[in-house]
mmCIF file of C-alpha atoms (C1' of nucleotides) in Angstrom:
data_model
loop_
_atom_site.group_PDB
_atom_site.id
_atom_site.type_symbol
_atom_site.label_atom_id
_atom_site.label_comp_id
_atom_site.label_asym_id
_atom_site.label_seq_id
_atom_site.Cartn_x
_atom_site.Cartn_y
_atom_site.Cartn_z
ATOM 1 C CA MET A 1 17.230 18.231 3.964
ATOM 2 C CA SER A 2 15.447 15.054 3.088
ATOM 3 C CA LEU A 3 12.185 15.861 4.798
ATOM 4 C CA THR A 4 11.697 18.247 1.903
ATOM 5 C CA TYR A 5 12.002 15.419 -0.581
ATOM 6 C CA ALA A 6 10.206 12.880 1.540
ATOM 7 C CA ILE A 7 7.196 15.226 1.495
ATOM 8 C CA LEU A 8 7.482 15.818 -2.228
ATOM 9 C CA SER A 9 7.683 12.058 -2.778
ATOM 10 C CA ALA A 10 4.702 11.422 -0.591
ATOM 11 C CA LEU A 11 2.652 13.893 -2.608
ATOM 12 C CA VAL A 12 3.504 12.398 -6.011
ATOM 13 C CA GLY A 13 0.237 10.928 -7.191
ATOM 14 C CA ALA A 14 -1.356 11.484 -3.802
ATOM 15 C CA PRO A 15 -2.218 15.105 -2.992
ATOM 16 C CA SER A 16 -2.888 15.431 0.723
ATOM 17 C CA SER A 17 -3.602 17.841 3.539
ATOM 18 C CA GLY A 18 -0.999 18.379 6.241
ATOM 19 C CA TYR A 19 -3.098 16.317 8.572
ATOM 20 C CA ASP A 20 -3.247 13.370 6.170
ATOM 21 C CA LEU A 21 0.442 13.617 5.417
ATOM 22 C CA ALA A 22 1.254 13.565 9.098
ATOM 23 C CA LYS A 23 -0.609 10.310 9.372
ATOM 24 C CA ARG A 24 1.204 8.843 6.397
ATOM 25 C CA PHE A 25 4.528 9.744 7.997
ATOM 26 C CA ASN A 26 3.730 7.218 10.676
ATOM 27 C CA PRO A 27 5.337 3.813 10.234
ATOM 28 C CA SER A 28 2.320 1.590 10.680
ATOM 29 C CA VAL A 29 0.075 2.941 7.947
ATOM 30 C CA GLU A 30 -0.141 0.812 4.851
ATOM 31 C CA GLY A 31 1.569 1.905 1.650
ATOM 32 C CA SER A 32 2.992 4.659 3.711
ATOM 33 C CA VAL A 33 6.132 6.753 3.593
ATOM 34 C CA GLY A 34 6.356 5.873 7.271
ATOM 35 C CA PHE A 35 8.283 2.777 6.183
ATOM 36 C CA PHE A 36 11.341 4.893 5.561
ATOM 37 C CA TRP A 37 10.816 8.392 6.925
ATOM 38 C CA ASN A 38 9.001 9.920 9.864
ATOM 39 C CA ALA A 39 8.296 13.396 11.099
ATOM 40 C CA SER A 40 6.017 15.187 13.522
ATOM 41 C CA PHE A 41 2.996 17.130 12.335
ATOM 42 C CA GLN A 42 4.703 20.413 13.280
ATOM 43 C CA GLN A 43 7.676 19.603 11.102
ATOM 44 C CA ILE A 44 5.395 18.697 8.237
ATOM 45 C CA TYR A 45 3.246 21.825 8.372
ATOM 46 C CA ARG A 46 6.347 24.008 8.574
ATOM 47 C CA GLU A 47 7.906 22.281 5.585
ATOM 48 C CA LEU A 48 4.657 22.492 3.610
ATOM 49 C CA ASN A 49 4.628 26.258 4.104
ATOM 50 C CA ARG A 50 8.233 26.560 2.973
ATOM 51 C CA LEU A 51 7.616 24.434 -0.094
ATOM 52 C CA GLU A 52 4.500 26.357 -1.021
ATOM 53 C CA GLU A 53 6.477 29.595 -0.795
ATOM 54 C CA LYS A 54 9.153 28.139 -3.097
ATOM 55 C CA GLU A 55 6.338 27.032 -5.416
ATOM 56 C CA TRP A 56 7.423 23.425 -5.344
ATOM 57 C CA LEU A 57 3.938 22.730 -3.995
ATOM 58 C CA GLN A 58 0.573 24.326 -4.546
ATOM 59 C CA ALA A 59 -2.354 24.262 -2.171
ATOM 60 C CA LYS A 60 -6.053 24.197 -2.802
ATOM 61 C CA SER A 61 -8.477 25.114 -0.029
ATOM 62 C CA VAL A 62 -11.258 22.611 0.370
ATOM 63 C CA GLN A 63 -14.434 23.481 2.195
ATOM 64 C CA GLN A 64 -15.869 20.587 4.145
ATOM 65 C CA GLU A 65 -19.220 20.265 5.807
ATOM 66 C CA ASN A 66 -18.560 17.506 8.295
ATOM 67 C CA ARG A 67 -15.101 18.598 9.375
ATOM 68 C CA PRO A 68 -12.966 21.735 9.514
ATOM 69 C CA ASP A 69 -11.838 23.067 6.151
ATOM 70 C CA LYS A 70 -8.482 21.958 4.887
ATOM 71 C CA ARG A 71 -5.772 22.703 2.362
ATOM 72 C CA ILE A 72 -4.780 19.985 -0.094
ATOM 73 C CA TYR A 73 -1.186 20.172 -1.284
ATOM 74 C CA SER A 74 0.036 18.826 -4.582
ATOM 75 C CA ILE A 75 3.412 18.889 -6.269
ATOM 76 C CA THR A 76 4.026 21.450 -9.035
ATOM 77 C CA PRO A 77 6.048 20.790 -12.209
ATOM 78 C CA VAL A 78 8.927 22.723 -10.651
ATOM 79 C CA GLY A 79 8.668 20.577 -7.532
ATOM 80 C CA GLU A 80 8.690 17.390 -9.540
ATOM 81 C CA GLN A 81 11.686 18.568 -11.506
ATOM 82 C CA GLN A 82 13.551 19.372 -8.296
ATOM 83 C CA LEU A 83 12.623 15.985 -6.886
ATOM 84 C CA CYS A 84 13.929 14.203 -9.976
ATOM 85 C CA GLN A 85 17.165 16.114 -9.812
ATOM 86 C CA TRP A 86 17.615 15.223 -6.146
ATOM 87 C CA ILE A 87 16.934 11.564 -6.866
ATOM 88 C CA SER A 88 19.734 11.568 -9.414
ATOM 89 C CA GLU A 89 22.251 12.955 -6.937
ATOM 90 C CA LEU A 90 24.646 10.636 -5.189
ATOM 91 C CA GLU A 91 23.664 9.613 -1.658
ATOM 92 C CA GLU A 92 25.711 7.952 1.049
ATOM 93 C CA MET A 93 24.802 4.813 2.941
ATOM 94 C CA THR A 94 22.889 5.862 6.035
ATOM 95 C CA PRO A 95 25.073 5.193 9.055
ATOM 96 C CA ILE A 96 23.598 3.344 12.011
ATOM 97 C CA LYS A 97 22.583 5.513 14.957
ATOM 98 C CA ASP A 98 20.903 3.495 17.605
ATOM 99 C CA GLU A 99 20.388 4.169 21.303
ATOM 100 C CA LEU A 100 19.969 0.535 22.199
ATOM 101 C CA LEU A 101 23.401 -0.241 20.816
ATOM 102 C CA VAL A 102 25.002 2.593 22.752
ATOM 103 C CA LYS A 103 23.463 1.106 25.867
ATOM 104 C CA LEU A 104 24.556 -2.393 25.010
ATOM 105 C CA PHE A 105 28.107 -1.238 24.321
ATOM 106 C CA VAL A 106 28.506 -0.444 28.016
ATOM 107 C CA GLY A 107 26.043 -3.090 29.162
ATOM 108 C CA HIS A 108 28.479 -4.380 31.773
ATOM 109 C CA LEU A 109 27.717 -1.283 33.860
ATOM 110 C CA VAL A 110 24.148 -2.381 34.641
ATOM 111 C CA PRO A 111 22.467 -5.600 35.814
ATOM 112 C CA ARG A 112 22.014 -8.209 33.135
ATOM 113 C CA GLN A 113 18.271 -8.255 33.610
ATOM 114 C CA THR A 114 18.043 -4.608 32.577
ATOM 115 C CA LEU A 115 19.396 -5.385 29.137
ATOM 116 C CA LEU A 116 17.628 -8.687 28.811
ATOM 117 C CA SER A 117 14.293 -6.948 29.402
ATOM 118 C CA LYS A 118 15.149 -4.321 26.824
ATOM 119 C CA LEU A 119 16.028 -6.957 24.279
ATOM 120 C CA GLU A 120 12.861 -8.914 24.923
ATOM 121 C CA ASN A 121 10.885 -5.714 24.545
ATOM 122 C CA HIS A 122 12.633 -4.697 21.326
ATOM 123 C CA ARG A 123 12.287 -8.199 19.930
ATOM 124 C CA GLN A 124 8.574 -8.053 20.506
ATOM 125 C CA GLN A 125 8.240 -4.619 18.941
ATOM 126 C CA HIS A 126 10.156 -5.687 15.855
ATOM 127 C CA GLN A 127 8.021 -8.814 15.679
ATOM 128 C CA GLN A 128 4.868 -6.697 15.745
ATOM 129 C CA ARG A 129 6.147 -4.332 13.118
ATOM 130 C CA LEU A 130 7.094 -7.259 10.920
ATOM 131 C CA ALA A 131 3.608 -8.696 11.283
ATOM 132 C CA ILE A 132 2.139 -5.409 10.036
ATOM 133 C CA TYR A 133 4.469 -5.407 7.038
ATOM 134 C CA GLN A 134 3.714 -9.054 6.250
ATOM 135 C CA GLN A 135 0.028 -8.362 6.424
ATOM 136 C CA ILE A 136 0.365 -5.478 3.976
ATOM 137 C CA LYS A 137 2.456 -7.664 1.699
ATOM 138 C CA HIS A 138 -0.169 -10.391 1.628
ATOM 139 C CA GLN A 139 -3.021 -7.964 1.206
ATOM 140 C CA TYR A 140 -1.641 -5.719 -1.529
ATOM 141 C CA PHE A 141 1.396 -7.388 -3.067
ATOM 142 C CA GLN A 142 0.449 -11.000 -3.657
ATOM 143 C CA GLU A 143 1.746 -10.990 -7.211
ATOM 144 C CA PRO A 144 4.687 -8.578 -7.450
ATOM 145 C CA GLN A 145 5.276 -9.327 -11.130
ATOM 146 C CA VAL A 146 1.914 -7.856 -12.172
ATOM 147 C CA LEU A 147 2.192 -4.592 -10.240
ATOM 148 C CA SER A 148 2.161 -1.191 -11.919
ATOM 149 C CA GLU A 149 5.511 0.551 -12.081
ATOM 150 C CA ALA A 150 4.661 2.899 -9.223
ATOM 151 C CA LEU A 151 3.436 0.084 -6.990
ATOM 152 C CA LYS A 152 6.453 -2.047 -7.748
ATOM 153 C CA PHE A 153 8.675 0.655 -6.291
ATOM 154 C CA GLN A 154 6.518 0.940 -3.217
ATOM 155 C CA TYR A 155 6.714 -2.814 -2.860
ATOM 156 C CA MET A 156 10.509 -2.595 -2.838
ATOM 157 C CA THR A 157 10.426 -0.175 0.067
ATOM 158 C CA LEU A 158 8.073 -2.483 1.913
ATOM 159 C CA LEU A 159 10.525 -5.328 1.341
ATOM 160 C CA ARG A 160 13.241 -3.169 2.850
ATOM 161 C CA GLY A 161 11.085 -2.831 5.957
ATOM 162 C CA ILE A 162 10.669 -6.598 6.092
ATOM 163 C CA HIS A 163 14.396 -7.237 5.769
ATOM 164 C CA HIS A 164 15.031 -4.601 8.409
ATOM 165 C CA GLU A 165 12.753 -6.264 10.919
ATOM 166 C CA THR A 166 13.895 -9.804 10.201
ATOM 167 C CA GLY A 167 17.483 -8.621 10.603
ATOM 168 C CA TRP A 168 16.678 -7.284 14.056
ATOM 169 C CA LEU A 169 14.896 -10.462 15.028
ATOM 170 C CA SER A 170 17.731 -12.728 13.960
ATOM 171 C CA TRP A 171 20.190 -10.522 15.818
ATOM 172 C CA CYS A 172 18.086 -10.683 18.981
ATOM 173 C CA ASP A 173 17.967 -14.439 18.667
ATOM 174 C CA GLU A 174 21.701 -14.667 18.237
ATOM 175 C CA ILE A 175 22.708 -12.444 21.127
ATOM 176 C CA MET A 176 20.120 -13.266 23.768
ATOM 177 C CA PRO A 177 21.779 -16.611 24.550
ATOM 178 C CA LEU A 178 25.093 -14.766 24.996
ATOM 179 C CA LEU A 179 23.466 -12.560 27.602
ATOM 180 C CA LYS A 180 22.191 -15.415 29.717
ATOM 181 C CA MET B 1 20.630 13.917 23.352
ATOM 182 C CA SER B 2 22.317 10.608 22.707
ATOM 183 C CA LEU B 3 25.616 12.005 21.500
ATOM 184 C CA THR B 4 26.134 12.896 25.151
ATOM 185 C CA TYR B 5 25.781 9.290 26.174
ATOM 186 C CA ALA B 6 27.564 7.895 23.163
ATOM 187 C CA ILE B 7 30.588 9.966 24.210
ATOM 188 C CA LEU B 8 30.302 8.905 27.838
ATOM 189 C CA SER B 9 30.077 5.277 26.712
ATOM 190 C CA ALA B 10 33.061 5.616 24.465
ATOM 191 C CA LEU B 11 35.133 6.970 27.352
ATOM 192 C CA VAL B 12 34.253 4.172 29.784
ATOM 193 C CA GLY B 13 37.508 2.320 30.214
ATOM 194 C CA ALA B 14 39.118 4.263 27.393
ATOM 195 C CA PRO B 15 39.992 7.894 28.212
ATOM 196 C CA SER B 16 40.679 9.759 25.022
ATOM 197 C CA SER B 17 41.399 13.116 23.484
ATOM 198 C CA GLY B 18 38.813 14.782 21.276
ATOM 199 C CA TYR B 19 40.901 13.888 18.292
ATOM 200 C CA ASP B 20 41.059 10.198 19.215
ATOM 201 C CA LEU B 21 37.351 10.122 19.992
ATOM 202 C CA ALA B 22 36.555 11.659 16.639
ATOM 203 C CA LYS B 23 38.400 8.800 15.001
ATOM 204 C CA ARG B 24 36.565 6.226 17.082
ATOM 205 C CA PHE B 25 33.242 7.766 15.995
ATOM 206 C CA ASN B 26 34.050 6.621 12.524
ATOM 207 C CA PRO B 27 32.404 3.372 11.399
ATOM 208 C CA SER B 28 35.413 1.541 10.044
ATOM 209 C CA VAL B 29 37.642 1.559 13.126
ATOM 210 C CA GLU B 30 37.811 -1.684 14.983
ATOM 211 C CA GLY B 31 36.090 -2.074 18.374
ATOM 212 C CA SER B 32 34.710 1.334 17.665
ATOM 213 C CA VAL B 33 31.593 3.208 18.679
ATOM 214 C CA GLY B 34 31.358 3.987 14.994
ATOM 215 C CA PHE B 35 29.400 0.746 14.619
ATOM 216 C CA PHE B 36 26.344 2.425 16.099
ATOM 217 C CA TRP B 37 26.932 6.155 16.369
ATOM 218 C CA ASN B 38 28.757 8.751 14.377
ATOM 219 C CA ALA B 39 29.514 12.418 14.746
ATOM 220 C CA SER B 40 31.815 15.038 13.303
ATOM 221 C CA PHE B 41 34.838 16.236 15.228
ATOM 222 C CA GLN B 42 33.204 19.624 15.744
ATOM 223 C CA GLN B 43 30.191 18.016 17.389
ATOM 224 C CA ILE B 44 32.452 15.946 19.598
ATOM 225 C CA TYR B 45 34.630 18.839 20.801
ATOM 226 C CA ARG B 46 31.534 20.903 21.565
ATOM 227 C CA GLU B 47 29.958 18.096 23.524
ATOM 228 C CA LEU B 48 33.189 17.421 25.416
ATOM 229 C CA ASN B 49 33.257 21.031 26.562
ATOM 230 C CA ARG B 50 29.643 20.857 27.716
ATOM 231 C CA LEU B 51 30.229 17.624 29.597
ATOM 232 C CA GLU B 52 33.363 18.945 31.249
ATOM 233 C CA GLU B 53 31.400 21.976 32.428
ATOM 234 C CA LYS B 54 28.730 19.718 33.909
ATOM 235 C CA GLU B 55 31.514 17.689 35.526
ATOM 236 C CA TRP B 56 30.423 14.470 33.902
ATOM 237 C CA LEU B 57 33.882 14.389 32.399
ATOM 238 C CA GLN B 58 37.280 15.573 33.590
ATOM 239 C CA ALA B 59 40.194 16.516 31.402
ATOM 240 C CA LYS B 60 43.914 16.191 31.941
ATOM 241 C CA SER B 61 46.315 18.195 29.816
ATOM 242 C CA VAL B 62 49.087 16.101 28.391
ATOM 243 C CA GLN B 63 52.272 17.680 27.097
ATOM 244 C CA GLN B 64 53.690 15.869 24.130
ATOM 245 C CA GLU B 65 57.033 16.245 22.473
ATOM 246 C CA ASN B 66 56.351 14.799 19.075
ATOM 247 C CA ARG B 67 52.893 16.289 18.532
ATOM 248 C CA PRO B 68 50.771 19.207 19.714
ATOM 249 C CA ASP B 69 49.662 18.973 23.346
ATOM 250 C CA LYS B 70 46.288 17.432 24.020
ATOM 251 C CA ARG B 71 43.588 17.047 26.646
ATOM 252 C CA ILE B 72 42.598 13.540 27.683
ATOM 253 C CA TYR B 73 39.010 13.204 28.848
ATOM 254 C CA SER B 74 37.772 10.584 31.258
ATOM 255 C CA ILE B 75 34.392 9.933 32.795
ATOM 256 C CA THR B 76 33.782 11.060 36.405
ATOM 257 C CA PRO B 77 31.758 9.110 38.989
ATOM 258 C CA VAL B 78 28.891 11.540 38.408
ATOM 259 C CA GLY B 79 29.133 10.947 34.684
ATOM 260 C CA GLU B 80 29.081 7.202 35.119
ATOM 261 C CA GLN B 81 26.074 7.445 37.400
ATOM 262 C CA GLN B 82 24.231 9.564 34.840
ATOM 263 C CA LEU B 83 25.156 7.105 32.116
ATOM 264 C CA CYS B 84 23.824 4.166 34.148
ATOM 265 C CA GLN B 85 20.600 5.979 34.817
ATOM 266 C CA TRP B 86 20.150 6.762 31.139
ATOM 267 C CA ILE B 87 20.813 3.136 30.207
ATOM 268 C CA SER B 88 18.008 2.078 32.491
ATOM 269 C CA GLU B 89 15.496 4.417 30.896
ATOM 270 C CA LEU B 90 13.094 3.096 28.300
ATOM 271 C CA GLU B 91 14.058 3.688 24.664
ATOM 272 C CA GLU B 92 11.994 3.369 21.510
ATOM 273 C CA MET B 93 12.873 1.344 18.443
ATOM 274 C CA THR B 94 14.809 3.625 16.115
ATOM 275 C CA PRO B 95 12.632 4.358 13.101
ATOM 276 C CA ILE B 96 14.103 3.940 9.632
ATOM 277 C CA LYS B 97 15.146 7.152 7.890
ATOM 278 C CA ASP B 98 16.796 6.446 4.644
ATOM 279 C CA GLU B 99 17.331 8.650 1.612
ATOM 280 C CA LEU B 100 17.714 5.762 -0.780
ATOM 281 C CA LEU B 101 14.266 4.490 0.140
ATOM 282 C CA VAL B 102 12.710 7.905 -0.381
ATOM 283 C CA LYS B 103 14.241 7.895 -3.829
ATOM 284 C CA LEU B 104 13.120 4.370 -4.559
ATOM 285 C CA PHE B 105 9.576 5.145 -3.443
ATOM 286 C CA VAL B 106 9.219 7.466 -6.445
ATOM 287 C CA GLY B 107 11.637 5.551 -8.603
ATOM 288 C CA HIS B 108 9.202 5.518 -11.515
ATOM 289 C CA LEU B 109 10.003 9.217 -12.070
ATOM 290 C CA VAL B 110 13.544 8.523 -13.252
ATOM 291 C CA PRO B 111 15.220 6.124 -15.713
ATOM 292 C CA ARG B 112 15.625 2.598 -14.435
ATOM 293 C CA GLN B 113 19.363 2.719 -14.882
ATOM 294 C CA THR B 114 19.627 5.567 -12.363
ATOM 295 C CA LEU B 115 18.269 3.394 -9.601
ATOM 296 C CA LEU B 116 20.005 0.259 -10.742
ATOM 297 C CA SER B 117 23.343 2.065 -10.527
ATOM 298 C CA LYS B 118 22.503 3.326 -7.073
ATOM 299 C CA LEU B 119 21.600 -0.146 -5.911
ATOM 300 C CA GLU B 120 24.756 -1.649 -7.329
ATOM 301 C CA ASN B 121 26.747 1.054 -5.633
ATOM 302 C CA HIS B 122 24.995 0.582 -2.284
ATOM 303 C CA ARG B 123 25.325 -3.178 -2.534
ATOM 304 C CA GLN B 124 29.023 -2.827 -2.995
ATOM 305 C CA GLN B 125 29.376 -0.402 -0.099
ATOM 306 C CA HIS B 126 27.458 -2.681 2.234
ATOM 307 C CA GLN B 127 29.556 -5.601 1.043
ATOM 308 C CA GLN B 128 32.721 -3.699 1.865
ATOM 309 C CA ARG B 129 31.470 -2.674 5.275
ATOM 310 C CA LEU B 130 30.491 -6.249 5.997
ATOM 311 C CA ALA B 131 33.957 -7.421 5.040
ATOM 312 C CA ILE B 132 35.455 -5.010 7.590
ATOM 313 C CA TYR B 133 33.126 -6.290 10.285
ATOM 314 C CA GLN B 134 33.846 -9.918 9.431
ATOM 315 C CA GLN B 135 37.532 -9.247 9.546
ATOM 316 C CA ILE B 136 37.217 -7.712 13.020
ATOM 317 C CA LYS B 137 35.122 -10.646 14.115
ATOM 318 C CA HIS B 138 37.709 -13.154 12.990
ATOM 319 C CA GLN B 139 40.576 -11.191 14.407
ATOM 320 C CA TYR B 140 39.221 -10.329 17.851
ATOM 321 C CA PHE B 141 36.169 -12.457 18.525
ATOM 322 C CA GLN B 142 37.084 -15.986 17.495
ATOM 323 C CA GLU B 143 35.769 -17.513 20.706
ATOM 324 C CA PRO B 144 32.852 -15.402 21.969
ATOM 325 C CA GLN B 145 32.262 -17.638 24.982
ATOM 326 C CA VAL B 146 35.625 -16.781 26.544
ATOM 327 C CA LEU B 147 35.379 -13.008 26.199
ATOM 328 C CA SER B 148 35.449 -10.668 29.189
ATOM 329 C CA GLU B 149 32.110 -9.124 30.109
ATOM 330 C CA ALA B 150 33.003 -5.792 28.547
ATOM 331 C CA LEU B 151 34.191 -7.366 25.303
ATOM 332 C CA LYS B 152 31.156 -9.605 25.079
ATOM 333 C CA PHE B 153 28.960 -6.509 24.928
ATOM 334 C CA GLN B 154 31.130 -4.947 22.274
ATOM 335 C CA TYR B 155 30.878 -8.157 20.331
ATOM 336 C CA MET B 156 27.097 -7.940 20.425
ATOM 337 C CA THR B 157 27.215 -4.490 18.854
ATOM 338 C CA LEU B 158 29.552 -5.815 16.193
ATOM 339 C CA LEU B 159 27.067 -8.594 15.476
ATOM 340 C CA ARG B 160 24.395 -5.980 15.056
ATOM 341 C CA GLY B 161 26.531 -4.356 12.406
ATOM 342 C CA ILE B 162 26.913 -7.683 10.650
ATOM 343 C CA HIS B 163 23.174 -8.368 10.663
ATOM 344 C CA HIS B 164 22.565 -4.855 9.421
ATOM 345 C CA GLU B 165 24.836 -5.290 6.441
ATOM 346 C CA THR B 166 23.655 -8.795 5.569
ATOM 347 C CA GLY B 167 20.077 -7.510 5.722
ATOM 348 C CA TRP B 168 20.911 -4.825 3.187
ATOM 349 C CA LEU B 169 22.667 -7.289 0.924
ATOM 350 C CA SER B 170 19.815 -9.779 0.926
ATOM 351 C CA TRP B 171 17.371 -6.960 0.200
ATOM 352 C CA CYS B 172 19.472 -5.755 -2.725
ATOM 353 C CA ASP B 173 19.576 -9.287 -4.065
ATOM 354 C CA GLU B 174 15.833 -9.635 -3.774
ATOM 355 C CA ILE B 175 14.864 -6.375 -5.423
ATOM 356 C CA MET B 176 17.453 -6.006 -8.162
ATOM 357 C CA PRO B 177 15.760 -8.665 -10.319
ATOM 358 C CA LEU B 178 12.471 -6.790 -9.900
ATOM 359 C CA LEU B 179 14.115 -3.694 -11.303
ATOM 360 C CA LYS B 180 15.366 -5.370 -14.462
ATOM 361 C "C1'" DA C 1 -25.303 19.314 28.478
ATOM 362 C "C1'" DT C 2 -20.708 18.464 28.788
ATOM 363 C "C1'" DT C 3 -16.614 16.025 27.935
ATOM 364 C "C1'" DT C 4 -13.846 13.641 24.883
ATOM 365 C "C1'" DT C 5 -12.125 12.449 20.420
ATOM 366 C "C1'" DA C 6 -10.952 13.406 15.652
ATOM 367 C "C1'" DT C 7 -10.015 16.681 12.291
ATOM 368 C "C1'" DA C 8 -7.145 20.600 10.888
ATOM 369 C "C1'" DT C 9 -3.498 24.084 11.553
ATOM 370 C "C1'" DT C 10 -0.113 27.637 13.558
ATOM 371 C "C1'" DC C 11 3.401 29.729 16.497
ATOM 372 C "C1'" DA C 12 7.255 30.075 19.609
ATOM 373 C "C1'" DA C 13 11.146 28.424 22.079
ATOM 374 C "C1'" DT C 14 14.709 25.343 22.680
ATOM 375 C "C1'" DT C 15 17.854 21.756 21.710
ATOM 376 C "C1'" DT C 16 20.520 19.122 18.749
ATOM 377 C "C1'" DA C 17 22.945 18.371 14.531
ATOM 378 C "C1'" DG C 18 25.657 19.672 10.663
ATOM 379 C "C1'" DT C 19 29.006 22.594 7.899
ATOM 380 C "C1'" DG C 20 32.660 25.757 6.908
ATOM 381 C "C1'" DA C 21 36.446 28.144 8.222
ATOM 382 C "C1'" DA C 22 40.312 28.978 10.948
ATOM 383 C "C1'" DT C 23 44.498 28.233 13.933
ATOM 384 C "C1'" DA C 24 48.677 25.912 15.741
ATOM 385 C "C1'" DT C 25 52.267 22.270 16.184
ATOM 386 C "C1'" DT C 26 55.183 18.837 14.410
ATOM 387 C "C1'" DC C 27 56.521 15.213 11.171
ATOM 388 C "C1'" DT C 28 57.576 13.551 6.575
ATOM 389 C "C1'" DC C 29 58.761 13.810 1.956
ATOM 390 C "C1'" DA C 30 60.450 15.924 -2.138
ATOM 391 C "C1'" DT D 1 63.438 24.795 2.418
ATOM 392 C "C1'" DG D 2 58.964 24.377 1.434
ATOM 393 C "C1'" DA D 3 54.705 21.707 0.758
ATOM 394 C "C1'" DG D 4 51.774 18.673 2.482
ATOM 395 C "C1'" DA D 5 49.941 15.424 5.891
ATOM 396 C "C1'" DA D 6 48.831 14.202 10.642
ATOM 397 C "C1'" DT D 7 47.796 15.799 15.122
ATOM 398 C "C1'" DA D 8 44.926 18.813 18.007
ATOM 399 C "C1'" DT D 9 41.296 22.223 18.869
ATOM 400 C "C1'" DT D 10 37.966 26.323 18.527
ATOM 401 C "C1'" DC D 11 34.492 29.472 16.692
ATOM 402 C "C1'" DA D 12 30.585 30.857 14.063
ATOM 403 C "C1'" DC D 13 26.680 30.007 11.265
ATOM 404 C "C1'" DT D 14 22.877 27.371 9.535
ATOM 405 C "C1'" DA D 15 19.679 23.734 9.351
ATOM 406 C "C1'" DA D 16 16.859 20.354 11.426
ATOM 407 C "C1'" DA D 17 14.413 18.236 15.125
ATOM 408 C "C1'" DT D 18 11.870 18.458 19.422
ATOM 409 C "C1'" DT D 19 8.565 20.184 22.603
ATOM 410 C "C1'" DG D 20 4.850 22.813 24.332
ATOM 411 C "C1'" DA D 21 1.120 25.539 23.768
ATOM 412 C "C1'" DA D 22 -2.648 27.316 21.385
ATOM 413 C "C1'" DT D 23 -6.813 27.729 18.249
ATOM 414 C "C1'" DA D 24 -10.963 26.115 15.777
ATOM 415 C "C1'" DT D 25 -14.725 22.950 13.955
ATOM 416 C "C1'" DA D 26 -17.599 19.131 14.415
ATOM 417 C "C1'" DA D 27 -18.749 14.423 15.644
ATOM 418 C "C1'" DA D 28 -19.326 10.975 19.195
ATOM 419 C "C1'" DA D 29 -19.747 9.488 23.768
ATOM 420 C "C1'" DT D 30 -21.105 9.905 28.566
#
DNA sequence: ATTTTATATTCAATTTAGTGAATATTCTCA
DNA sequence: TGAGAATATTCACTAAATTGAATATAAAAT
């Protein structure tokens, strides 16, 4: 259900085409909803059509000369009202669901090197993702206390990404010695 | 696809009924797969039937006197082989998908107190979950260096849970002042 | 001139996940 | 004795996610 609201949220203050949205739903784009939600372009276009039909979004066709024409979606008052209501609802903690941990749980069934390689690989990926987040932090959020309201909230989600990645790194560092 | 393998993993060395499995797929049961995967009992029974049909699992009916009869599932050699092959495959980092962060991203649309209450609530839930994990750690994993191979891997997944919760707590502590 | 890449979107099919309702047995507690 | 809780499982429906294919325009690269 949340893709609905993730799209609505992404469009608040930033009307976008499906194509642009799809890019923003990718985790390595700055200031992006990709920090905390992701979806394929097919999912996004489908959801945009549903939301337009419900009139939570409205679309404006834009003729372009240098590229194919596109449709820019923006949130309607009804959509914003629905979004606000959803925000106010109670939500549960998101449970962990992670393939790597399933694999590790029965790690004794495979050679040690298999898992060690996986962990080294994951560690590196988390390190890279963290570097992206840190770069965004330094570029756009040098002085958090002077940010606009809207940006302050985006900064908080970025911080969540940073804590997420540092948590993975410290875990890797703690368990890799146990594996050797 | 991973529920398949999460179930296979859960049954390695611990044949169980659907009912017992369903309990183990709950995050607050010690030594449990619930640390890193969760599923409803309906999902689990359905998947057990599929896996029995594929002969990755076999079931043994057990008559009981004090309770309704049950079927105990255990992994077959084919199932274990499939599990090992899946473990060896490459997996991606699991992207974050979190409702609370979607809500926070557009937090400026609602009163501050709404989000502050949510954060306090989440902080408390993560704190409680962490306490459960710490308790399990102290009870079963006092001396990690002397654990059996199988238990050492389970310990690593428990540590992941601990890092996950501490990461959430430190994030809450960092952002809550920004919200006030 | 042709291929590739980027922009921009749609449709169909399948798989996986999630929810609600229902059934049956036995124990415990009032 | 009857209600409720715990054990044990199945069926049906709906929603969400995944995958593959397809179409079209225009720029850039070979």
